[in-house]
CSV table of C-alpha atoms and ligand atoms in Angstrom, one decimal:
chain,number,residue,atom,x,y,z
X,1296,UNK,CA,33.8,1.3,-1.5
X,1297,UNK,CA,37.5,1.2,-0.5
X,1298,UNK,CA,39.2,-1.4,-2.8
X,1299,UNK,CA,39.8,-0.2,-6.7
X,1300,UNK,CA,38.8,-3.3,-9.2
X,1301,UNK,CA,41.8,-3.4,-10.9
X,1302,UNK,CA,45.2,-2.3,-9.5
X,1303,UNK,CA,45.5,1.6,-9.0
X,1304,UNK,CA,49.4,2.3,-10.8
X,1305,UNK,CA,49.6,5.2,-7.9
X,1306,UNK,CA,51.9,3.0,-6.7
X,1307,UNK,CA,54.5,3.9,-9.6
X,1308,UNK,CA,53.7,7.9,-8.6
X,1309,UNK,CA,57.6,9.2,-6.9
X,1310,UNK,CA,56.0,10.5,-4.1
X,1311,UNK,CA,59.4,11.9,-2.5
X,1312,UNK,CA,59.9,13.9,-6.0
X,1313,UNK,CA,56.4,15.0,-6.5
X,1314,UNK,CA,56.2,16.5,-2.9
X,1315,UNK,CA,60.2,18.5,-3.8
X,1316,UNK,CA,58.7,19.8,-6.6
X,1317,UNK,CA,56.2,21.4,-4.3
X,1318,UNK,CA,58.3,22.6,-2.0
X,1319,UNK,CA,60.3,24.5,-4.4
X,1320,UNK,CA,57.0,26.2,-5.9
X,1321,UNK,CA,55.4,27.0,-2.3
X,1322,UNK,CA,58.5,27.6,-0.3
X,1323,UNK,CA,61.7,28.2,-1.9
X,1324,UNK,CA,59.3,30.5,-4.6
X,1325,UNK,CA,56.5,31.1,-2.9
X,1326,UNK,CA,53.4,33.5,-4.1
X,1327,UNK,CA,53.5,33.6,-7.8
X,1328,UNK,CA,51.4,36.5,-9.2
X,1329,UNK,CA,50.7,37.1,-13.0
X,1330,UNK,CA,54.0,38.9,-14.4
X,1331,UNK,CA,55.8,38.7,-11.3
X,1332,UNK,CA,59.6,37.5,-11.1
X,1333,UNK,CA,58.5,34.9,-9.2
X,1334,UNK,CA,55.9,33.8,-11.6
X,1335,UNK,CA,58.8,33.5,-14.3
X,1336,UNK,CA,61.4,31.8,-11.2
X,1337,UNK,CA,58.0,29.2,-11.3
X,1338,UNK,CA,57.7,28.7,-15.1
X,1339,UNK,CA,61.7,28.6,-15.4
X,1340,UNK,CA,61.5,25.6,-12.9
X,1341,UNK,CA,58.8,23.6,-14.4
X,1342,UNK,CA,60.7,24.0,-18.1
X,1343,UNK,CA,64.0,22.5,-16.3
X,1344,UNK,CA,61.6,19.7,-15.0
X,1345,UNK,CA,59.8,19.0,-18.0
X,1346,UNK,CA,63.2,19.0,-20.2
X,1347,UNK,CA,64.5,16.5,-17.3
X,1348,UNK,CA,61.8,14.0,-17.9
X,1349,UNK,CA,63.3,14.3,-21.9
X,1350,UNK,CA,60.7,16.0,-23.5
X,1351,UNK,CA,60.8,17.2,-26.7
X,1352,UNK,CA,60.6,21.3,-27.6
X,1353,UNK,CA,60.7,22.8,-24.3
X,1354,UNK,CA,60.3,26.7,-24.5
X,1355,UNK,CA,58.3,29.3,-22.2
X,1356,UNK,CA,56.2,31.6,-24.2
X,1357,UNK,CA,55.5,35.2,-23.0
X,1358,UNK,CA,52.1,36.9,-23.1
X,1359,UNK,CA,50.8,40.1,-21.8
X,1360,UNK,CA,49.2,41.1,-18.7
X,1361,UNK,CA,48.4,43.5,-15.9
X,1362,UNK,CA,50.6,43.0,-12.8
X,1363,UNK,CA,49.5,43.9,-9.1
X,1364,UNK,CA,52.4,45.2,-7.9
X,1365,UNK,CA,51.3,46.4,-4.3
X,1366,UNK,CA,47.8,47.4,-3.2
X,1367,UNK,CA,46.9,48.7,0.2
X,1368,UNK,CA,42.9,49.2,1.7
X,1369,UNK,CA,42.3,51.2,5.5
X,1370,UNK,CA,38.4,50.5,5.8
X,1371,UNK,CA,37.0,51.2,9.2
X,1372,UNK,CA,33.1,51.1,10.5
X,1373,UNK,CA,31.7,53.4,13.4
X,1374,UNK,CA,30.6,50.6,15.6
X,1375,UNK,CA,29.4,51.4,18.8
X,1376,UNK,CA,30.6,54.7,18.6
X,1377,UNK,CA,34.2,54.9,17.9
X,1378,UNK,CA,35.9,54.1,14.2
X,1379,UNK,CA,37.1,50.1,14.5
X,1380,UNK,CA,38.9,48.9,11.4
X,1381,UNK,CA,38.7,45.6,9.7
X,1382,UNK,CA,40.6,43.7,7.3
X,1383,UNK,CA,39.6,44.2,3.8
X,1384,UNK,CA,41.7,43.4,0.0
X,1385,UNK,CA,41.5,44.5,-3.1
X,1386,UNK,CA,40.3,42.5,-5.5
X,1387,UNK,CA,43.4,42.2,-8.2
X,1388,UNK,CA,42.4,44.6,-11.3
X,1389,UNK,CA,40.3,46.6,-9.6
X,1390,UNK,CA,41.2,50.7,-9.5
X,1391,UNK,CA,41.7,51.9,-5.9
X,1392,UNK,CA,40.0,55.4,-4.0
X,1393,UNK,CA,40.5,58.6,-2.3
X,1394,UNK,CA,39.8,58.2,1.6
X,1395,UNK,CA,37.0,59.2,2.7
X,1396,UNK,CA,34.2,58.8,5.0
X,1397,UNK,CA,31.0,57.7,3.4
X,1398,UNK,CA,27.4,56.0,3.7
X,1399,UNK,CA,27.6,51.9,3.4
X,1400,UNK,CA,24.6,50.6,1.7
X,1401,UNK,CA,23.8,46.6,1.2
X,1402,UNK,CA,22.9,45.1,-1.8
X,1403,UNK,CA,21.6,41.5,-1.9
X,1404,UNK,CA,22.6,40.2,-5.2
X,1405,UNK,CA,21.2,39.3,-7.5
X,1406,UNK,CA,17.8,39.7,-6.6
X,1407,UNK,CA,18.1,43.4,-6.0
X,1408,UNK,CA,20.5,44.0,-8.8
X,1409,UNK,CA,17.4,45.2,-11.3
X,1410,UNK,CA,16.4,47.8,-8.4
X,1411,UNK,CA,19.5,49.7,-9.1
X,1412,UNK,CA,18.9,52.6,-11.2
X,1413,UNK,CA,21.6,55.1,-12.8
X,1414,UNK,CA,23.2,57.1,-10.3
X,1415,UNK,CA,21.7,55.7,-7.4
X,1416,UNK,CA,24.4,54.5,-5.3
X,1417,UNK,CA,27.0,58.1,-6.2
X,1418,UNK,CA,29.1,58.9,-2.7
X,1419,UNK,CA,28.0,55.9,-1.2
X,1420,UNK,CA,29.7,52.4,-0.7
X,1421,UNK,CA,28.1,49.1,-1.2
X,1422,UNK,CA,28.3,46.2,0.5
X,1423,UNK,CA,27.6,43.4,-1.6
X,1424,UNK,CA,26.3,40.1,-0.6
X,1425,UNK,CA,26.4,37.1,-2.8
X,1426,UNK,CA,28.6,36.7,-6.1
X,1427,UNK,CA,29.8,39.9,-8.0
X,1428,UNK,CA,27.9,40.0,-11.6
X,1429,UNK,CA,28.9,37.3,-13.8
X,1430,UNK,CA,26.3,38.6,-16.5
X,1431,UNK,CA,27.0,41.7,-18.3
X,1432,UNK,CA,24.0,43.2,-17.2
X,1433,UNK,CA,24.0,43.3,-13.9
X,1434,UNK,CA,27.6,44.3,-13.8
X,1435,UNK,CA,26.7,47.7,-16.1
X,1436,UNK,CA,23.5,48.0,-13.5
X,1437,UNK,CA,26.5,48.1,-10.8
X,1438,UNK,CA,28.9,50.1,-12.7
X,1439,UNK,CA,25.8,52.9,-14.1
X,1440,UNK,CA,24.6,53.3,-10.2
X,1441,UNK,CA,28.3,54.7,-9.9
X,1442,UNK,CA,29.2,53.8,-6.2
X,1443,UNK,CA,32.0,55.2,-4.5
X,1444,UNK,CA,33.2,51.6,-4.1
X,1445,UNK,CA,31.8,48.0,-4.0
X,1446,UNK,CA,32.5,45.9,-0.4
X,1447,UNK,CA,32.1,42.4,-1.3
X,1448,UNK,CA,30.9,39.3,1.0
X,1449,UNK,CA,31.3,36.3,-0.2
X,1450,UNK,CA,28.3,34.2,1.0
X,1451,UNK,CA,29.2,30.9,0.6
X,1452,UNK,CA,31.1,29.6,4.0
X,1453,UNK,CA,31.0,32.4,7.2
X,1454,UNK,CA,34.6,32.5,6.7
X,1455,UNK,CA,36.7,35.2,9.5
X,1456,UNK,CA,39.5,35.7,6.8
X,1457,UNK,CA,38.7,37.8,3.3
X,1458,UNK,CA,39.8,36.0,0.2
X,1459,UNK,CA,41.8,37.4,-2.5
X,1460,UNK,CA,40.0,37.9,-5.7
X,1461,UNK,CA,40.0,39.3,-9.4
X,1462,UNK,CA,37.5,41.0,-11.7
X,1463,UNK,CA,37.5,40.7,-15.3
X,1464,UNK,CA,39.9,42.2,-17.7
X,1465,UNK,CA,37.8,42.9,-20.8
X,1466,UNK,CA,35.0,44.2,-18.2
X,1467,UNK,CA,37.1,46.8,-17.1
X,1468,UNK,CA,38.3,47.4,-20.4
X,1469,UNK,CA,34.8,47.2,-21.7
X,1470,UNK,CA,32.1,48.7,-18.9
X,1471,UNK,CA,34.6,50.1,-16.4
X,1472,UNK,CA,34.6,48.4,-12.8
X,1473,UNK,CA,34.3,50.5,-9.6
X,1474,UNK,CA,36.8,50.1,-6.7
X,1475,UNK,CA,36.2,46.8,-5.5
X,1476,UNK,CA,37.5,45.0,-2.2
X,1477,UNK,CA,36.7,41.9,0.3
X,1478,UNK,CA,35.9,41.8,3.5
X,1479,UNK,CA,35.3,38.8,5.3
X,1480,UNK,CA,31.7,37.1,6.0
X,1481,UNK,CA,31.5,37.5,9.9
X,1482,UNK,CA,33.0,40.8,9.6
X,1483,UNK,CA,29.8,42.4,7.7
X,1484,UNK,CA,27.4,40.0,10.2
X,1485,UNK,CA,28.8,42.0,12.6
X,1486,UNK,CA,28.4,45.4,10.6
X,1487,UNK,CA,25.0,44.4,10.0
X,1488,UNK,CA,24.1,43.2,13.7
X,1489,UNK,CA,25.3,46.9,15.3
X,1490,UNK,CA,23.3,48.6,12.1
X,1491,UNK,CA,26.7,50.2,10.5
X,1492,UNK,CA,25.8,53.1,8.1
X,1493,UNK,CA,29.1,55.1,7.9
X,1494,UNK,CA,32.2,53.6,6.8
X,1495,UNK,CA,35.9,55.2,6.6
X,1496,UNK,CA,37.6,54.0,3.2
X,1497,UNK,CA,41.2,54.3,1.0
X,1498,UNK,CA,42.2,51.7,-1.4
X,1499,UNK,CA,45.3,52.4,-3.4
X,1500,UNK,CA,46.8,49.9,-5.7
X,1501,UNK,CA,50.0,49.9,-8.4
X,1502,UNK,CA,48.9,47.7,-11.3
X,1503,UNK,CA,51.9,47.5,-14.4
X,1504,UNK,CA,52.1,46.2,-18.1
X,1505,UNK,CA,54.5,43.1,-18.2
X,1506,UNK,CA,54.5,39.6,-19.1
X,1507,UNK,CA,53.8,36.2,-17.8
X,1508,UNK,CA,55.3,32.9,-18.7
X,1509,UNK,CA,53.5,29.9,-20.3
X,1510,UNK,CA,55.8,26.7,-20.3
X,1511,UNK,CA,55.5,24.3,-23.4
X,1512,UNK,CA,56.4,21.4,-24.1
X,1513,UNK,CA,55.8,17.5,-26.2
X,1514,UNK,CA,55.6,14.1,-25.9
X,1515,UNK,CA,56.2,13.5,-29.9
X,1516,UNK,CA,53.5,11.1,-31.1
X,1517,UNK,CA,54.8,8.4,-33.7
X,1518,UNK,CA,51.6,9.2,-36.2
X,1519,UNK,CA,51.6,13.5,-36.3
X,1520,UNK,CA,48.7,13.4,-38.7
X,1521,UNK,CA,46.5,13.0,-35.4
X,1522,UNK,CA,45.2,14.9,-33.1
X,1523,UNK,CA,47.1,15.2,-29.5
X,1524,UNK,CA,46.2,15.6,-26.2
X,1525,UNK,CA,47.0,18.6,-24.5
X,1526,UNK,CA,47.7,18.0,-20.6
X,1527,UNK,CA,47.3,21.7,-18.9
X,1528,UNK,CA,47.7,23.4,-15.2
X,1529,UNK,CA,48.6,26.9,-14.3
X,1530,UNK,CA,51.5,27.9,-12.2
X,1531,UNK,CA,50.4,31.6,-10.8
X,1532,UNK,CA,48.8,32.3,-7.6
X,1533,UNK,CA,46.7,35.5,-6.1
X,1534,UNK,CA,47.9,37.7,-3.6
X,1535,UNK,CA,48.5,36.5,-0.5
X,1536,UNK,CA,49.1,33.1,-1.2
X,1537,UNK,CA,51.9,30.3,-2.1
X,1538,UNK,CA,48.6,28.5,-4.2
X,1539,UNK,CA,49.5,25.0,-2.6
X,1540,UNK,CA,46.4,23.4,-3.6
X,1541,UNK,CA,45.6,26.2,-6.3
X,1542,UNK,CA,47.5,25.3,-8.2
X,1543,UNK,CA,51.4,24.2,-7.2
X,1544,UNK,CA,48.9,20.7,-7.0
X,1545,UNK,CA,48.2,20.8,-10.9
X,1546,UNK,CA,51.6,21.3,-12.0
X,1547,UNK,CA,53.3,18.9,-9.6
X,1548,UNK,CA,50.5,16.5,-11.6
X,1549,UNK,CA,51.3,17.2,-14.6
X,1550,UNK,CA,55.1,17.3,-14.0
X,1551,UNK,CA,54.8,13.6,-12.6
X,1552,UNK,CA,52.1,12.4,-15.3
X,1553,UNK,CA,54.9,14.0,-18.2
X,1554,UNK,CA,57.4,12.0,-16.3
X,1555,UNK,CA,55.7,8.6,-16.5
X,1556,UNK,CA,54.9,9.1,-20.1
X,1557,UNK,CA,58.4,10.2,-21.1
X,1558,UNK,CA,59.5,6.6,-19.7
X,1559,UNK,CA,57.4,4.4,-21.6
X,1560,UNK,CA,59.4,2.3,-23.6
X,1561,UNK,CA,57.5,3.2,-26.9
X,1562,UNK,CA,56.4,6.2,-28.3
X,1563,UNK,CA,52.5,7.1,-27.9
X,1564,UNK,CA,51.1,7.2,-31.7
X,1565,UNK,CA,49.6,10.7,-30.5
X,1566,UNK,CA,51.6,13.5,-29.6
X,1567,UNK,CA,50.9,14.8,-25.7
X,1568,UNK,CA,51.3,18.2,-25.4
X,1569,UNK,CA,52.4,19.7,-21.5
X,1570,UNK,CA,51.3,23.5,-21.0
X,1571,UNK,CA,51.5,25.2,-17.7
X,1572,UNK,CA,50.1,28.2,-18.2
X,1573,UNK,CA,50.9,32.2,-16.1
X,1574,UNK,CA,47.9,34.6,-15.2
X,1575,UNK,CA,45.2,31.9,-15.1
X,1576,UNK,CA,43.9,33.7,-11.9
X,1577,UNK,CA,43.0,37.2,-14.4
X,1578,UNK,CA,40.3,34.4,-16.0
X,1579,UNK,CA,42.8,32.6,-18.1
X,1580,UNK,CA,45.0,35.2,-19.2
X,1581,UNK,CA,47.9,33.3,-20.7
X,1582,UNK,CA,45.2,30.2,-21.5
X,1583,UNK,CA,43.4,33.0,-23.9
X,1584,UNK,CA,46.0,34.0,-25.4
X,1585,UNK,CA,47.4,31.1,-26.0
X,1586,UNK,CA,44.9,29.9,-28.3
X,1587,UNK,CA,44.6,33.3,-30.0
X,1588,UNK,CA,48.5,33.0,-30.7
X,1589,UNK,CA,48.4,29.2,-32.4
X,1590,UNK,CA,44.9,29.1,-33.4
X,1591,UNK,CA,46.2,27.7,-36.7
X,1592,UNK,CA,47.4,24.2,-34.8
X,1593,UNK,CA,43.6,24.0,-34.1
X,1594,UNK,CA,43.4,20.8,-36.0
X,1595,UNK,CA,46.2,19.3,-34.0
X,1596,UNK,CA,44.1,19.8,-30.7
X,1597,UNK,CA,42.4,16.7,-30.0
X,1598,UNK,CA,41.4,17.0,-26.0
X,1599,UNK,CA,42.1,18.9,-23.5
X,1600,UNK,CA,43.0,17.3,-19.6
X,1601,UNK,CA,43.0,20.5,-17.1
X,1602,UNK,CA,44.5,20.0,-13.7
X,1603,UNK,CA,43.3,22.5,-11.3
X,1604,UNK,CA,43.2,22.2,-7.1
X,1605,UNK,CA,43.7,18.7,-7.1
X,1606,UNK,CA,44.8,18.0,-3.8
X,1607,UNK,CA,42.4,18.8,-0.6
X,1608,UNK,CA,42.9,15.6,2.0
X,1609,UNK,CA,39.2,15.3,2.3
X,1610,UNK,CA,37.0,15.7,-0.7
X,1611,UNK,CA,35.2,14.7,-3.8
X,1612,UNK,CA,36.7,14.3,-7.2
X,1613,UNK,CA,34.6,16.4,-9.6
X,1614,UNK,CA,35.5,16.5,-13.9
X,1615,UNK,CA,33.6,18.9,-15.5
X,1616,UNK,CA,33.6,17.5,-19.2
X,1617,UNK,CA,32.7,19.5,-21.9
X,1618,UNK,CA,32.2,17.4,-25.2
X,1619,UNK,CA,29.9,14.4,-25.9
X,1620,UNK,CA,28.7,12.1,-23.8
X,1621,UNK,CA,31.0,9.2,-24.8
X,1622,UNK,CA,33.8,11.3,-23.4
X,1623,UNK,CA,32.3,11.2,-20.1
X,1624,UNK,CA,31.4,8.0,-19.8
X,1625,UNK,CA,35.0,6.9,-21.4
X,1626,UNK,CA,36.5,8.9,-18.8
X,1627,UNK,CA,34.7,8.0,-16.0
X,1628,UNK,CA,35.1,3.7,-16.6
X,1629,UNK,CA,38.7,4.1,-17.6
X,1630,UNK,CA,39.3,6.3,-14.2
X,1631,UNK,CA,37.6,4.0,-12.4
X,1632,UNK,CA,39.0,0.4,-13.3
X,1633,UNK,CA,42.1,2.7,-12.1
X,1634,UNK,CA,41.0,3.2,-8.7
X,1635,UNK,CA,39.2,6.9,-9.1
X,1636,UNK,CA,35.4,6.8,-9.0
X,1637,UNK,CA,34.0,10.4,-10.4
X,1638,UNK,CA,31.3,11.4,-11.4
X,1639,UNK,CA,31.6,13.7,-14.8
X,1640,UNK,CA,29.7,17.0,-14.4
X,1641,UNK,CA,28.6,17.9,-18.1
X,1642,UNK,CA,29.0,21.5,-17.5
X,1643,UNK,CA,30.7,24.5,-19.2
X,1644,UNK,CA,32.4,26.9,-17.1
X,1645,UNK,CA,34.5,29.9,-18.1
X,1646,UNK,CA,36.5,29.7,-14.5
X,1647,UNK,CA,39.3,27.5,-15.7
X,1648,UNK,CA,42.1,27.2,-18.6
X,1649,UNK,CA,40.4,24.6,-20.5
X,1650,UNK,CA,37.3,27.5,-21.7
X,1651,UNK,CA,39.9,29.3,-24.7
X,1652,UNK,CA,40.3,26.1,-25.5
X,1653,UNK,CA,36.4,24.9,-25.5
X,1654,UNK,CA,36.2,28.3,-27.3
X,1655,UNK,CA,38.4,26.8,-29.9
X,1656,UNK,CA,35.6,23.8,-29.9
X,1657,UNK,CA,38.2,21.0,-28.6
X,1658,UNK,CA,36.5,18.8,-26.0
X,1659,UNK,CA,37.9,18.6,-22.4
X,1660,UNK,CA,38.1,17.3,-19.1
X,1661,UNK,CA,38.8,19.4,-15.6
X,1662,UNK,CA,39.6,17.6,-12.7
X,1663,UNK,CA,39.3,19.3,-9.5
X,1664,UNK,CA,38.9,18.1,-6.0
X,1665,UNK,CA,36.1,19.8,-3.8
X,1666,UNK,CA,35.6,19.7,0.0
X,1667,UNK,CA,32.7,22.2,0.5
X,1668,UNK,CA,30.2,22.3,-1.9
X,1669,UNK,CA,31.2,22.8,-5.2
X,1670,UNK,CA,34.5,24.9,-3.7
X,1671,UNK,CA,37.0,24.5,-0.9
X,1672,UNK,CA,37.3,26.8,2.3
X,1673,UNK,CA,41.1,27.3,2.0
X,1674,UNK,CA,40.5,28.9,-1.4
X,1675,UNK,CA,42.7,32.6,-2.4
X,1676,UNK,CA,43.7,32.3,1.3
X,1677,UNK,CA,46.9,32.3,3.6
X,1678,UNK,CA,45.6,28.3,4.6
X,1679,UNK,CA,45.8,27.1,1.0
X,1680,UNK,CA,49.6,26.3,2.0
X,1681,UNK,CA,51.7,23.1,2.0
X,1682,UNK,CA,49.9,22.4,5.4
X,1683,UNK,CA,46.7,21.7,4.2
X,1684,UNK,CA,47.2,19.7,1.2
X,1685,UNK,CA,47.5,15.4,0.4
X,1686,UNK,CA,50.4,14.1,-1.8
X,1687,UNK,CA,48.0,10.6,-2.0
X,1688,UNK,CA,45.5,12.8,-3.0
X,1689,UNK,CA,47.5,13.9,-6.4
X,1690,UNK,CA,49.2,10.2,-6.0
X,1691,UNK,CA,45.7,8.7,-6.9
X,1692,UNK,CA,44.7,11.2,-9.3
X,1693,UNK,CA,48.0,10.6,-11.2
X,1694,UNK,CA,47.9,7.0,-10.8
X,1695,UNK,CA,44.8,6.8,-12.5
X,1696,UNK,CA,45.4,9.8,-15.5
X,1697,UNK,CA,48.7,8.0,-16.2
X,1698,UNK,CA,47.0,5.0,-18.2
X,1699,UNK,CA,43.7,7.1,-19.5
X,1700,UNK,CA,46.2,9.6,-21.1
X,1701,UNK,CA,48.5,6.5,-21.9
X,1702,UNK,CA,45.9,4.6,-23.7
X,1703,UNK,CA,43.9,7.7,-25.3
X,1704,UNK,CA,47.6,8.6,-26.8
X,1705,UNK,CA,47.8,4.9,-27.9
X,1706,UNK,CA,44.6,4.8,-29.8
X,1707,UNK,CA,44.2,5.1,-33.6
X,1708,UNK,CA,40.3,6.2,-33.2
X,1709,UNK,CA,38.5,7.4,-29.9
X,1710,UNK,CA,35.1,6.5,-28.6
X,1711,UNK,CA,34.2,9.8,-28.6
X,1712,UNK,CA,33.5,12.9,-31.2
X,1713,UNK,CA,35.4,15.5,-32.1
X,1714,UNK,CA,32.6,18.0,-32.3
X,1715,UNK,CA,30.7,19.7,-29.3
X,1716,UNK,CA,27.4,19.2,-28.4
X,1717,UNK,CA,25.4,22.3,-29.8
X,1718,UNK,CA,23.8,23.4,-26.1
X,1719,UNK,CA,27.5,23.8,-25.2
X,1720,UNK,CA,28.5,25.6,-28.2
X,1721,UNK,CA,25.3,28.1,-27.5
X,1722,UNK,CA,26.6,28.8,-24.0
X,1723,UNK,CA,30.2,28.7,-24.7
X,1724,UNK,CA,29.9,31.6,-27.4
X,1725,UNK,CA,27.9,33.5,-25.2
X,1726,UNK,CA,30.2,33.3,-22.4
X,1727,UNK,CA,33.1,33.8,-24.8
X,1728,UNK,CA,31.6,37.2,-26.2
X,1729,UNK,CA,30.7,38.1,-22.4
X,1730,UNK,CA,33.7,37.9,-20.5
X,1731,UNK,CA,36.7,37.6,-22.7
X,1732,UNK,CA,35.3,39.6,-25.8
X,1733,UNK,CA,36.2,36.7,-28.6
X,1734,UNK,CA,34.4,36.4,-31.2
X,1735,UNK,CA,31.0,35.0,-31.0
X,1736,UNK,CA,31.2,32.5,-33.5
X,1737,UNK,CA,34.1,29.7,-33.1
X,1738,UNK,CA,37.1,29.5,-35.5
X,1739,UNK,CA,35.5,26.1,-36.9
X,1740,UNK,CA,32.6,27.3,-37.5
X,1741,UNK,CA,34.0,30.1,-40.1
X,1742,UNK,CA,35.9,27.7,-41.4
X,1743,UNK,CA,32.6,25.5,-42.6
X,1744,UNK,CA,31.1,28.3,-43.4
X,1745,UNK,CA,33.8,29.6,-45.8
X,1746,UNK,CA,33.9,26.0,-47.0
X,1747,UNK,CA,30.0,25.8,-47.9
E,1022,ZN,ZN1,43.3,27.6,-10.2
């Protein structure tokens, strides 16, 4: 299908502005890490714009969080019989090690994960292969077999470059996290081809307290007794990267989609609220505690709309929707008599800013454009720069969230509930508890149960 039913209103998107905006993230700025003065040059600029478009209580809001300041890895392998070094990170949060020469292990995960016992890995390095934990458990199996430090491969393109990556705060806090770094895919093939057993490793990193930037700001509603619509993106970037597509894309979005509201010649009857948020790459840092910090406006949060990596010139449009099934389906026929065919994705996920906020029980939508499966290849790398990403791409996207926002801001009653599904809730308290240590139960939920 190439021609949208009805006309798209991408054409109203300012291209011109939308792609200076980006510029002046990506290149005049550059790589924003969390609690970096560049992160706060990013979140300074994005207040000016949003305070341009004449939006209503402007402010950046400081949380705190763990800054990489600098980090450097030497890893070499005995290959062939002399010491040949390959390029290897750190991943962000991670504690670094002495150097030393050591036995390399592999570790297919996460089948062989319950083969690890306590101790069994001490003075060794392992390579992993396949995703670090994301359960609890096998992360403690990892972290109890005490390895001199964890290699990890990610598995899911053979890429020649090593990504930039972060662990969990509250598991380090919680279970302790062993030095962790990247290498890239065809590196290990090689390693693994020429039967390396010895490896040569240092990782030093400076990790400080400070604090990273979340910009606010509204769209007054003319009816404040109902709920509003919050529009989020996040403005920081890992190392290594100017985050073009991950996310400069998301907040040029929401920059343009604030714009277009801010001209309508009426009022919405709902407020829309605007919040780019700092330290999204830590797992939703400054998202977290965000919600924490005004978890007594949880009434006034109606739905969520997270922009995330919006942007890749070939793709899929993917919007994972966590609420009822009305929500999906609104979504999805609204988007598409706008020229945007998606298919929702009913799925919770606690990789994005909208999961505080799920946490919080408020429904959302994530939209996120994919060109491998379920990812893209330029991810936490040097390509996801201005080079590689489409202004049509976030010209469509825009043109189409401009009047579902418009007309969900417009409404007196949605088609949709307010409440979560229960499956979701289950999962989301579990994942909640698991990786950023919040309470298992939902604020909501002790409010009914105070009120029964
Ligand atoms: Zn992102």
């Amino acid at each position: 299908m190439s021609r949208p039913r009805s006309t798209s209103s991408s054409s109203s998107v300012d291209r011109r502005r939308l792609w200076r905006d980006w510029e002046v993230l990506c290149g005049d700025i550059g790589e924003r890490r969390a609690g970096t003065p560049e992160e706060h040059r990013a979140a300074r600029f994005i207040a000016r714009r949003l305070a341009a478009s004449g939006l209503d209580s402007v402010e950046i809001l400081e949380y705190p969080c763990q800054s990489h300041r600098s980090s450097r890895v030497d890893l070499a392998a005995r290959e062939g019989g002399r010491w040949r070094p390959v390029e290897a990170r750190i991943l962000a949060g991670a504690p670094g090690c002495a150097p030393g020469e050591r036995e390399l292990v592999w570790l297919e995960m996460p089948e062989e994960s319950p083969q690890l016992s306590p101790g069994s890995l001490r003075g060794r390095v392992v390579v992993v292969f396949g995703p670090l934990p994301t359960s609890a458990r096998d992360h403690r199996r990892l972290v109890a077999a005490a390895p001199d430090a964890v290699i990890h491969v990610d598995e899911r393109l053979p890429f020649s470059w090593t990504k930039s990556d972060g662990v969990y705060p509250e598991w380090v806090r919680r279970y302790g996290m062993p030095t962790t770094v990247a290498m890239a895919y065809l590196d290990a093939w090689r390693w693994r081809m020429a039967g390396v057993d010895r490896v040569r490793l240092s990782a030093s990193v400076r990790l400080e307290a400070a604090r990273s930037p979340t910009v606010s700001a509204v769209l007054p509603g003319r009816d404040p007794a109902l709920p509003e619509i919050l529009v989020l993106a996040h403005h920081d970037t890992q190392a290594g990267n100017v985050g073009a597509d991950d996310n400069a894309s998301g907040v040029v979005a929401l920059l343009e989609i604030a714009r277009q509201l801010a001209q309508r010649r009426q009022r919405p009857r709902r407020g829309v609220r605007f919040l780019s948020f700092g330290a999204e790459e830590q797992l939703s840092v400054g998202a977290a505690a965000y919600v924490r910090a005004h978890l007594a406006d949880r009434a006034r949060w109606g739905l969520v709309v997270n922009l995330d990596s919006v942007s890749s010139p070939l793709g899929h449009w993917a919007m994972y929707c966590v609420g009822d099934r009305a929500l999906a389906r609104h979504a999805q026929v609204t988007l598409a008599g706008h020229g945007l065919s998606v298919a929702p994705k009913p799925e919770v996920t606690p990789f994005g800013d909208i999961f505080p906020f799920n946490w919080a029980e408020v429904p959302s939508l994530w939209f996120f454009r994919t060109n491998t499966p379920g990812a893209r290849w330029q991810h936490h790398s040097p390509s996801d720069s201005l080079e590689n990403v489409s202004v049509e791409a976030v010209a469509r996207l825009v043109g189409a969230l401009v009047p579902m926002v418009a007309g969900l801001a417009d409404a007196a009653r949605w088609s949709f509930g307010a409440r979560l599904p229960l499956t979701q809730r289950r999962i989301i308290a579990r994942l909640g508890q698991e990786l950023f240590g919040l309470p298992r139960r939902g604020p909501r939920a002790r409010v009914e149960r105070r009120l029964s």
